[in-house]
Amino acid sequence: MLNSPRGIFVDVNFDLYVADYGNNRVQLFRSNQSNGTTVAGNTSNETTITLWGPTVVVLDGNGCLFIVDSNNNRIVRSTQNDFHCIIGCNGNSSASNQLLSPRRMAFDNHGNIYVTVPESKRIEKFLLSTNSCETTTEISSTMNINDNSSVSSMIVQYDTSTFLINQLTTSESSISSPFFVMPFCGNDNIGLSCNISTAPCDMMQLCENNGTCINNNSIVDGYNCSCSQGFNGSNCQIDNRPCQSNTCWNNGTCNQTSDTTFKCLCKPEWIGIHCEIQIDYCQNVTCLNNGVCKPLLGDYKCECLSKSYSGKYCGIVSQTLVVHQTVSTSFGYLCYLMIGCICLFFILLDILKYCFGIDPAKDQLKRIQRRGRMKNIKPPPQIRKFIYIN
């Protein structure tokens, strides 16, 4: 895991070098790999150099690493088998041959090194000497200071085994540099050929929802957006159209009738401005035989309370119930007929008795009355004497 990485470098094979400042090491991540290996500093499997807060890592054309070892106040370079210090190897100070917490470094086309030293508020340039055949090569260092300050220079030496240069000729223009330096294109263009505009609208699509991006250097953002109808916002990101994805509910279709109004075409079972009300199909339906209407999605159903009824409206009666109803009706008619006959019999008796003086029940009534009187006659009292016999 990285800890406060400060610098990266990508080589021609798309391998990534990372200056892992907090872990005091340089990590190498191969192309398409998420796990890195330590190539310099702590936790390296091979013999390297001790680093303390590396901030920059650069790989040259010969596969050599240049590392800004910030807290050790130096710049180191790798060879095939070892690492060597090339700049700031004699302690730390503001002297021109020493470094004080360097932060960044870069090469120019001639192999000269530029180093930023924030603590000293300066940028140092270390010149590559190409006319020496001795075991040591001279590099001149100049110190550039802010305006109203003096400029000084001096000569320092270091072992040439720590700095390899491709084959040189007597012509300076023939020096083969392993370093790539971007051309200076000014403020309006970028790219290898300075043919890419730096205007915001030319570099990326800033306006959303088919808005038109217009470069405008008079405002802070450097551009403004001409939005399509129904959109606004600095990047046309606000959608004010009447028809949104949630305007019409329940699969309704939204039709925009003007810039601010809409109409929802609802499915057959829904009504309302937003198709939010389900139609009650039971509102005008009557279920027979005490059936209960149950609304469904786009339809209705009568729930019959007894198995004796069926059908859409519970109007179909089962055969068993029909038989029971017929028997019950017939029995009721017989009862009515019997009651009617009895009533007619008593009416006829009254007509014969009171209209014609004929009382068919007179003799029978007298016999009944006579029997009643005989039952009410008490027998005469009798004296009974009990005799005891020994």
Tab-separated table of C-alpha atoms in Angstrom:
chain	number	residue	atom	x	y	z
A	1	MET	CA	0.000	0.000	0.000
A	2	LEU	CA	1.295	3.424	-0.940
A	3	ASN	CA	1.790	6.169	1.623
A	4	SER	CA	1.734	9.770	0.383
A	5	PRO	CA	3.117	9.161	-3.143
A	6	ARG	CA	4.735	12.285	-4.580
A	7	GLY	CA	5.874	11.455	-8.122
A	8	ILE	CA	5.257	9.002	-10.970
A	9	PHE	CA	6.962	8.057	-14.239
A	10	VAL	CA	5.586	5.922	-17.103
A	11	ASP	CA	8.065	4.331	-19.502
A	12	VAL	CA	7.563	3.212	-23.114
A	13	ASN	CA	6.264	-0.181	-21.934
A	14	PHE	CA	3.601	1.546	-19.828
A	15	ASP	CA	5.299	0.393	-16.633
A	16	LEU	CA	4.616	2.782	-13.761
A	17	TYR	CA	7.286	3.999	-11.324
A	18	VAL	CA	6.004	5.631	-8.126
A	19	ALA	CA	7.988	7.689	-5.617
A	20	ASP	CA	6.400	6.353	-2.394
A	21	TYR	CA	7.316	9.241	-0.114
A	22	GLY	CA	5.821	7.933	3.141
A	23	ASN	CA	7.322	4.445	2.789
A	24	ASN	CA	10.787	5.692	1.706
A	25	ARG	CA	10.893	3.614	-1.456
A	26	VAL	CA	10.302	3.537	-5.212
A	27	GLN	CA	7.638	1.090	-6.428
A	28	LEU	CA	7.404	-0.437	-9.920
A	29	PHE	CA	3.971	-1.480	-11.244
A	30	ARG	CA	4.169	-3.507	-14.434
A	31	SER	CA	1.616	-2.840	-17.156
A	32	ASN	CA	-1.820	-4.278	-16.279
A	33	GLN	CA	-0.594	-5.280	-12.808
A	34	SER	CA	-2.040	-3.958	-9.544
A	35	ASN	CA	0.760	-5.199	-7.267
A	36	GLY	CA	4.069	-3.376	-7.238
A	37	THR	CA	7.658	-4.357	-6.456
A	38	THR	CA	10.222	-2.215	-4.666
A	39	VAL	CA	13.138	-1.258	-6.917
A	40	ALA	CA	14.803	1.179	-4.506
A	41	GLY	CA	14.601	1.865	-0.798
A	42	ASN	CA	12.883	-0.077	1.970
A	43	THR	CA	11.456	-3.617	1.466
A	44	SER	CA	13.438	-4.173	-1.744
A	45	ASN	CA	14.467	-7.786	-2.391
A	46	GLU	CA	17.759	-6.643	-3.936
A	47	THR	CA	20.576	-4.458	-2.655
A	48	THR	CA	19.613	-0.853	-3.286
A	49	ILE	CA	20.105	2.472	-1.555
A	50	THR	CA	18.465	3.839	1.581
A	51	LEU	CA	15.925	6.521	0.754
A	52	TRP	CA	14.220	9.059	2.970
A	53	GLY	CA	11.199	10.745	1.442
A	54	PRO	CA	11.667	10.331	-2.342
A	55	THR	CA	9.618	12.838	-4.335
A	56	VAL	CA	10.589	12.305	-8.008
A	57	VAL	CA	11.594	9.286	-10.064
A	58	VAL	CA	12.771	9.491	-13.723
A	59	LEU	CA	13.889	6.666	-16.025
A	60	ASP	CA	16.336	7.518	-18.830
A	61	GLY	CA	16.774	5.804	-22.188
A	62	ASN	CA	19.395	3.422	-20.761
A	63	GLY	CA	17.029	2.146	-18.080
A	64	CYS	CA	18.731	4.066	-15.256
A	65	LEU	CA	16.665	5.585	-12.477
A	66	PHE	CA	17.165	9.131	-11.205
A	67	ILE	CA	15.601	9.676	-7.768
A	68	VAL	CA	15.191	12.923	-5.831
A	69	ASP	CA	15.937	11.777	-2.248
A	70	SER	CA	14.371	14.859	-0.667
A	71	ASN	CA	14.992	14.367	3.051
A	72	ASN	CA	18.544	13.137	2.391
A	73	ASN	CA	19.132	16.335	0.360
A	74	ARG	CA	20.518	14.584	-2.702
A	75	ILE	CA	19.832	13.065	-6.111
A	76	VAL	CA	20.833	9.455	-6.699
A	77	ARG	CA	21.168	7.424	-9.871
A	78	SER	CA	21.064	3.684	-10.462
A	79	THR	CA	23.514	1.635	-12.488
A	80	GLN	CA	23.192	-1.981	-13.494
A	81	ASN	CA	24.305	-3.252	-10.094
A	82	ASP	CA	24.241	-0.335	-7.673
A	83	PHE	CA	23.044	3.181	-6.795
A	84	HIS	CA	25.268	6.272	-6.567
A	85	CYS	CA	24.809	9.840	-5.429
A	86	ILE	CA	25.374	12.369	-8.223
A	87	ILE	CA	24.215	15.701	-6.748
A	88	GLY	CA	24.237	16.965	-3.159
A	89	CYS	CA	26.571	14.270	-1.912
A	90	ASN	CA	28.493	16.468	0.581
A	91	GLY	CA	25.848	17.413	3.121
A	92	ASN	CA	22.973	19.853	3.000
A	93	SER	CA	23.058	23.635	2.866
A	94	SER	CA	22.123	26.523	0.629
A	95	ALA	CA	25.496	26.374	-1.125
A	96	SER	CA	25.375	26.015	-4.891
A	97	ASN	CA	27.007	22.574	-4.812
A	98	GLN	CA	24.604	21.251	-2.195
A	99	LEU	CA	20.866	20.752	-1.893
A	100	LEU	CA	18.399	21.525	0.875
A	101	SER	CA	15.226	19.415	0.653
A	102	PRO	CA	14.990	19.280	-3.162
A	103	ARG	CA	11.498	18.607	-4.501
A	104	ARG	CA	11.532	18.264	-8.307
A	105	MET	CA	13.973	17.566	-11.124
A	106	ALA	CA	13.831	17.503	-14.931
A	107	PHE	CA	16.133	17.066	-17.940
A	108	ASP	CA	16.479	19.178	-21.031
A	109	ASN	CA	17.416	17.926	-24.506
A	110	HIS	CA	21.128	18.114	-23.684
A	111	GLY	CA	20.992	16.049	-20.507
A	112	ASN	CA	21.259	19.016	-18.153
A	113	ILE	CA	19.431	18.621	-14.851
A	114	TYR	CA	17.104	21.225	-13.329
A	115	VAL	CA	16.298	20.923	-9.613
A	116	THR	CA	13.767	22.920	-7.587
A	117	VAL	CA	14.857	23.756	-4.015
A	118	PRO	CA	11.933	25.420	-2.181
A	119	GLU	CA	13.858	25.785	1.086
A	120	SER	CA	16.452	27.928	-0.699
A	121	LYS	CA	13.806	29.545	-2.934
A	122	ARG	CA	15.702	28.733	-6.101
A	123	ILE	CA	16.029	26.465	-9.148
A	124	GLU	CA	19.453	24.948	-9.773
A	125	LYS	CA	20.761	23.889	-13.173
A	126	PHE	CA	23.521	21.274	-13.370
A	127	LEU	CA	25.292	21.371	-16.749
A	128	LEU	CA	26.591	18.226	-18.426
A	129	SER	CA	30.230	18.507	-19.527
A	130	THR	CA	31.000	16.560	-22.737
A	131	ASN	CA	34.683	17.362	-23.385
A	132	SER	CA	36.377	15.397	-20.592
A	133	CYS	CA	38.277	12.140	-21.085
A	134	GLU	CA	39.397	11.810	-17.467
A	135	THR	CA	37.925	9.530	-14.829
A	136	THR	CA	35.927	12.451	-13.479
A	137	THR	CA	33.684	14.727	-15.457
A	138	GLU	CA	32.974	18.298	-14.532
A	139	ILE	CA	29.458	19.613	-14.161
A	140	SER	CA	28.920	23.313	-13.676
A	141	SER	CA	26.083	24.394	-11.449
A	142	THR	CA	24.365	27.757	-11.686
A	143	MET	CA	21.900	29.089	-9.167
A	144	ASN	CA	18.980	31.186	-10.411
A	145	ILE	CA	17.452	33.489	-7.788
A	146	ASN	CA	14.430	35.823	-7.866
A	147	ASP	CA	14.672	39.351	-9.274
A	148	ASN	CA	16.962	41.821	-7.495
A	149	SER	CA	19.290	38.938	-6.478
A	150	SER	CA	22.728	37.972	-7.712
A	151	VAL	CA	23.562	34.957	-9.852
A	152	SER	CA	26.500	32.730	-8.936
A	153	SER	CA	28.076	29.660	-10.484
A	154	MET	CA	30.700	27.090	-9.559
A	155	ILE	CA	32.230	23.851	-10.772
A	156	VAL	CA	31.642	20.506	-9.004
A	157	GLN	CA	32.963	17.063	-9.883
A	158	TYR	CA	31.579	13.570	-9.482
A	159	ASP	CA	32.494	10.075	-10.608
A	160	THR	CA	31.613	9.557	-14.263
A	161	SER	CA	30.624	5.970	-13.502
A	162	THR	CA	27.416	7.338	-12.097
A	163	PHE	CA	26.373	9.170	-15.273
A	164	LEU	CA	26.299	7.385	-18.643
A	165	ILE	CA	26.064	9.359	-21.883
A	166	ASN	CA	25.308	7.932	-25.311
A	167	GLN	CA	28.008	8.122	-27.982
A	168	LEU	CA	29.119	11.711	-28.548
A	169	THR	CA	30.701	13.418	-31.517
A	170	THR	CA	32.478	16.722	-31.784
A	171	SER	CA	29.225	18.332	-32.826
A	172	GLU	CA	26.953	19.230	-29.926
A	173	SER	CA	23.899	18.840	-32.144
A	174	SER	CA	24.758	15.162	-32.645
A	175	ILE	CA	24.405	14.287	-28.959
A	176	SER	CA	21.759	11.555	-28.621
A	177	SER	CA	19.606	12.390	-25.639
A	178	PRO	CA	17.570	9.643	-23.942
A	179	PHE	CA	15.167	12.199	-22.538
A	180	PHE	CA	11.957	13.487	-24.048
A	181	VAL	CA	11.119	17.147	-23.457
A	182	MET	CA	7.759	18.560	-24.439
A	183	PRO	CA	7.950	21.602	-26.738
A	184	PHE	CA	6.767	24.911	-25.372
A	185	CYS	CA	3.518	25.782	-27.115
A	186	GLY	CA	2.460	28.887	-25.263
A	187	ASN	CA	-0.810	29.286	-23.416
A	188	ASP	CA	-3.216	28.483	-26.248
A	189	ASN	CA	-2.042	25.067	-27.520
A	190	ILE	CA	-0.641	21.755	-26.324
A	191	GLY	CA	0.520	18.483	-27.898
A	192	LEU	CA	3.608	17.195	-29.672
A	193	SER	CA	2.963	19.520	-32.594
A	194	CYS	CA	1.242	22.255	-30.570
A	195	ASN	CA	-1.897	21.617	-32.600
A	196	ILE	CA	-4.323	20.953	-29.741
A	197	SER	CA	-6.209	23.935	-28.382
A	198	THR	CA	-6.276	24.503	-24.631
A	199	ALA	CA	-9.685	26.170	-24.808
A	200	PRO	CA	-12.096	24.363	-22.435
A	201	CYS	CA	-14.679	23.646	-25.134
A	202	ASP	CA	-12.036	22.149	-27.442
A	203	MET	CA	-10.576	19.808	-24.835
A	204	MET	CA	-13.718	18.183	-23.432
A	205	GLN	CA	-17.500	18.097	-23.634
A	206	LEU	CA	-18.549	20.396	-20.813
A	207	CYS	CA	-22.183	21.099	-21.700
A	208	GLU	CA	-24.661	18.322	-21.000
A	209	ASN	CA	-27.917	17.410	-22.734
A	210	ASN	CA	-26.783	18.515	-26.205
A	211	GLY	CA	-25.861	22.007	-25.029
A	212	THR	CA	-23.443	24.093	-27.108
A	213	CYS	CA	-20.139	25.049	-25.479
A	214	ILE	CA	-18.861	28.583	-26.224
A	215	ASN	CA	-15.323	29.632	-25.259
A	216	ASN	CA	-15.322	32.890	-23.311
A	217	ASN	CA	-12.092	34.149	-21.771
A	218	SER	CA	-13.858	37.034	-20.062
A	219	ILE	CA	-15.363	34.805	-17.335
A	220	VAL	CA	-13.705	32.711	-14.657
A	221	ASP	CA	-14.597	29.294	-16.085
A	222	GLY	CA	-13.451	30.276	-19.569
A	223	TYR	CA	-16.634	29.080	-21.258
A	224	ASN	CA	-20.420	29.219	-21.100
A	225	CYS	CA	-23.131	26.877	-22.340
A	226	SER	CA	-26.006	27.574	-24.709
A	227	CYS	CA	-28.596	25.080	-23.496
A	228	SER	CA	-31.228	23.255	-25.503
A	229	GLN	CA	-34.893	24.035	-24.910
A	230	GLY	CA	-36.020	22.837	-21.500
A	231	PHE	CA	-32.544	22.809	-19.890
A	232	ASN	CA	-30.599	25.349	-17.860
A	233	GLY	CA	-27.711	25.568	-15.386
A	234	SER	CA	-24.041	26.375	-15.849
A	235	ASN	CA	-23.539	23.070	-17.710
A	236	CYS	CA	-27.155	22.571	-18.893
A	237	GLN	CA	-27.479	19.930	-16.198
A	238	ILE	CA	-30.934	20.997	-14.925
A	239	ASP	CA	-33.856	19.435	-16.792
A	240	ASN	CA	-36.964	21.666	-16.717
A	241	ARG	CA	-38.959	19.858	-19.404
A	242	PRO	CA	-42.597	19.143	-18.459
A	243	CYS	CA	-42.251	15.468	-19.344
A	244	GLN	CA	-39.854	13.715	-16.981
A	245	SER	CA	-39.307	10.016	-16.407
A	246	ASN	CA	-41.660	10.086	-13.417
A	247	THR	CA	-44.279	12.534	-14.706
A	248	CYS	CA	-46.805	9.880	-15.786
A	249	TRP	CA	-47.166	6.938	-13.438
A	250	ASN	CA	-48.159	3.328	-14.019
A	251	ASN	CA	-46.657	3.102	-17.527
A	252	GLY	CA	-48.501	6.171	-18.763
A	253	THR	CA	-47.172	8.098	-21.777
A	254	CYS	CA	-46.330	11.797	-21.375
A	255	ASN	CA	-47.087	14.161	-24.263
A	256	GLN	CA	-45.677	17.694	-24.055
A	257	THR	CA	-48.377	20.115	-25.150
A	258	SER	CA	-46.317	23.306	-24.634
A	259	ASP	CA	-43.108	24.502	-23.007
A	260	THR	CA	-44.684	24.209	-19.559
A	261	THR	CA	-47.673	21.840	-19.887
A	262	PHE	CA	-48.162	18.145	-20.552
A	263	LYS	CA	-50.842	15.479	-20.854
A	264	CYS	CA	-50.587	11.882	-19.702
A	265	LEU	CA	-52.041	9.091	-21.838
A	266	CYS	CA	-52.948	6.501	-19.222
A	267	LYS	CA	-53.368	2.766	-19.507
A	268	PRO	CA	-57.031	1.584	-19.595
A	269	GLU	CA	-57.130	0.847	-15.864
A	270	TRP	CA	-55.759	4.240	-14.691
A	271	ILE	CA	-56.983	7.840	-14.683
A	272	GLY	CA	-55.832	11.173	-13.222
A	273	ILE	CA	-53.405	13.947	-14.190
A	274	HIS	CA	-50.432	11.658	-13.567
A	275	CYS	CA	-52.307	8.339	-14.091
A	276	GLU	CA	-52.222	7.912	-10.338
A	277	ILE	CA	-55.865	6.816	-9.731
A	278	GLN	CA	-56.927	3.242	-10.396
A	279	ILE	CA	-60.398	2.917	-11.959
A	280	ASP	CA	-63.021	1.321	-9.623
A	281	TYR	CA	-64.845	-1.084	-11.921
A	282	CYS	CA	-67.165	-2.113	-9.056
A	283	GLN	CA	-68.708	1.338	-8.841
A	284	ASN	CA	-71.637	0.523	-11.173
A	285	VAL	CA	-71.717	-3.269	-10.704
A	286	THR	CA	-74.277	-5.124	-8.531
A	287	CYS	CA	-73.545	-8.700	-7.520
A	288	LEU	CA	-76.685	-10.856	-6.961
A	289	ASN	CA	-77.485	-13.094	-4.013
A	290	ASN	CA	-75.428	-11.006	-1.576
A	291	GLY	CA	-72.246	-11.386	-3.631
A	292	VAL	CA	-69.350	-8.969	-3.033
A	293	CYS	CA	-67.674	-7.113	-5.925
A	294	LYS	CA	-63.872	-7.223	-5.899
A	295	PRO	CA	-61.962	-4.752	-8.171
A	296	LEU	CA	-59.135	-6.169	-10.280
A	297	LEU	CA	-56.505	-4.641	-12.583
A	298	GLY	CA	-58.659	-3.578	-15.520
A	299	ASP	CA	-61.653	-5.730	-14.480
A	300	TYR	CA	-63.800	-6.847	-11.551
A	301	LYS	CA	-65.067	-10.074	-9.999
A	302	CYS	CA	-68.142	-10.955	-7.936
A	303	GLU	CA	-67.199	-13.094	-4.949
A	304	CYS	CA	-70.165	-15.415	-4.230
A	305	LEU	CA	-70.667	-16.086	-0.523
A	306	SER	CA	-72.113	-19.589	-1.028
A	307	LYS	CA	-71.283	-22.517	-3.265
A	308	SER	CA	-74.942	-22.590	-4.257
A	309	TYR	CA	-74.353	-19.513	-6.473
A	310	SER	CA	-71.987	-18.976	-9.367
A	311	GLY	CA	-71.556	-16.897	-12.515
A	312	LYS	CA	-70.140	-13.437	-13.191
A	313	TYR	CA	-72.808	-11.779	-11.052
A	314	CYS	CA	-73.506	-14.778	-8.739
A	315	GLY	CA	-76.846	-15.196	-10.535
A	316	ILE	CA	-76.584	-18.893	-11.391
A	317	VAL	CA	-78.270	-21.135	-8.769
A	318	SER	CA	-77.089	-24.719	-8.253
A	319	GLN	CA	-79.501	-27.647	-9.001
A	320	THR	CA	-79.529	-28.789	-5.365
A	321	LEU	CA	-80.689	-25.397	-4.187
A	322	VAL	CA	-83.376	-25.365	-6.885
A	323	VAL	CA	-84.785	-28.671	-5.570
A	324	HIS	CA	-84.713	-27.404	-2.002
A	325	GLN	CA	-86.445	-24.202	-3.002
A	326	THR	CA	-89.147	-26.152	-4.938
A	327	VAL	CA	-89.873	-28.472	-2.008
A	328	SER	CA	-89.995	-25.583	0.423
A	329	THR	CA	-92.335	-23.636	-1.843
A	330	SER	CA	-94.666	-26.624	-2.298
A	331	PHE	CA	-94.805	-27.261	1.433
A	332	GLY	CA	-95.620	-23.648	2.048
A	333	TYR	CA	-98.453	-23.720	-0.466
A	334	LEU	CA	-99.907	-26.833	1.235
A	335	CYS	CA	-99.776	-25.139	4.606
A	336	TYR	CA	-101.543	-22.093	3.202
A	337	LEU	CA	-104.200	-24.367	1.660
A	338	MET	CA	-104.816	-26.231	4.915
A	339	ILE	CA	-105.118	-23.039	6.902
A	340	GLY	CA	-107.501	-21.663	4.319
A	341	CYS	CA	-109.693	-24.774	4.464
A	342	ILE	CA	-109.893	-24.652	8.247
A	343	CYS	CA	-110.833	-21.005	8.198
A	344	LEU	CA	-113.473	-21.703	5.529
A	345	PHE	CA	-114.915	-24.550	7.628
A	346	PHE	CA	-115.455	-22.305	10.632
A	347	ILE	CA	-116.946	-19.607	8.462
A	348	LEU	CA	-119.461	-22.089	7.018
A	349	LEU	CA	-120.454	-23.249	10.511
A	350	ASP	CA	-121.080	-19.660	11.574
A	351	ILE	CA	-123.143	-18.994	8.446
A	352	LEU	CA	-125.307	-22.089	9.065
A	353	LYS	CA	-125.775	-21.239	12.736
A	354	TYR	CA	-126.433	-17.519	12.592
A	355	CYS	CA	-127.960	-17.209	9.164
A	356	PHE	CA	-130.001	-20.360	8.809
A	357	GLY	CA	-130.371	-21.428	12.453
A	358	ILE	CA	-128.709	-24.714	11.769
A	359	ASP	CA	-126.161	-25.703	14.360
A	360	PRO	CA	-124.499	-28.936	13.260
A	361	ALA	CA	-122.453	-29.012	16.409
A	362	LYS	CA	-125.365	-28.429	18.851
A	363	ASP	CA	-125.864	-32.065	19.886
A	364	GLN	CA	-122.173	-32.659	20.106
A	365	LEU	CA	-121.780	-29.532	22.223
A	366	LYS	CA	-124.528	-30.674	24.641
A	367	ARG	CA	-122.887	-34.048	25.123
A	368	ILE	CA	-119.619	-32.358	25.891
A	369	GLN	CA	-121.272	-30.035	28.383
A	370	ARG	CA	-123.110	-32.948	30.054
A	371	ARG	CA	-119.868	-34.842	30.472
A	372	GLY	CA	-118.368	-31.843	32.022
A	373	ARG	CA	-121.138	-31.460	34.570
A	374	MET	CA	-120.987	-35.118	35.555
A	375	LYS	CA	-117.300	-34.774	36.233
A	376	ASN	CA	-118.017	-31.854	38.506
A	377	ILE	CA	-120.674	-33.787	40.727
A	378	LYS	CA	-119.132	-34.759	44.063
A	379	PRO	CA	-120.031	-38.143	45.632
A	380	PRO	CA	-122.009	-38.065	48.975
A	381	PRO	CA	-119.934	-38.179	52.140
A	382	GLN	CA	-119.441	-41.644	53.653
A	383	ILE	CA	-118.654	-42.668	57.255
A	384	ARG	CA	-116.001	-45.277	57.569
A	385	LYS	CA	-115.341	-47.176	60.781
A	386	PHE	CA	-112.211	-49.140	61.193
A	387	ILE	CA	-112.502	-52.422	63.222
A	388	TYR	CA	-109.389	-53.906	64.698
A	389	ILE	CA	-109.333	-57.698	64.821
A	390	ASN	CA	-106.971	-59.556	67.060
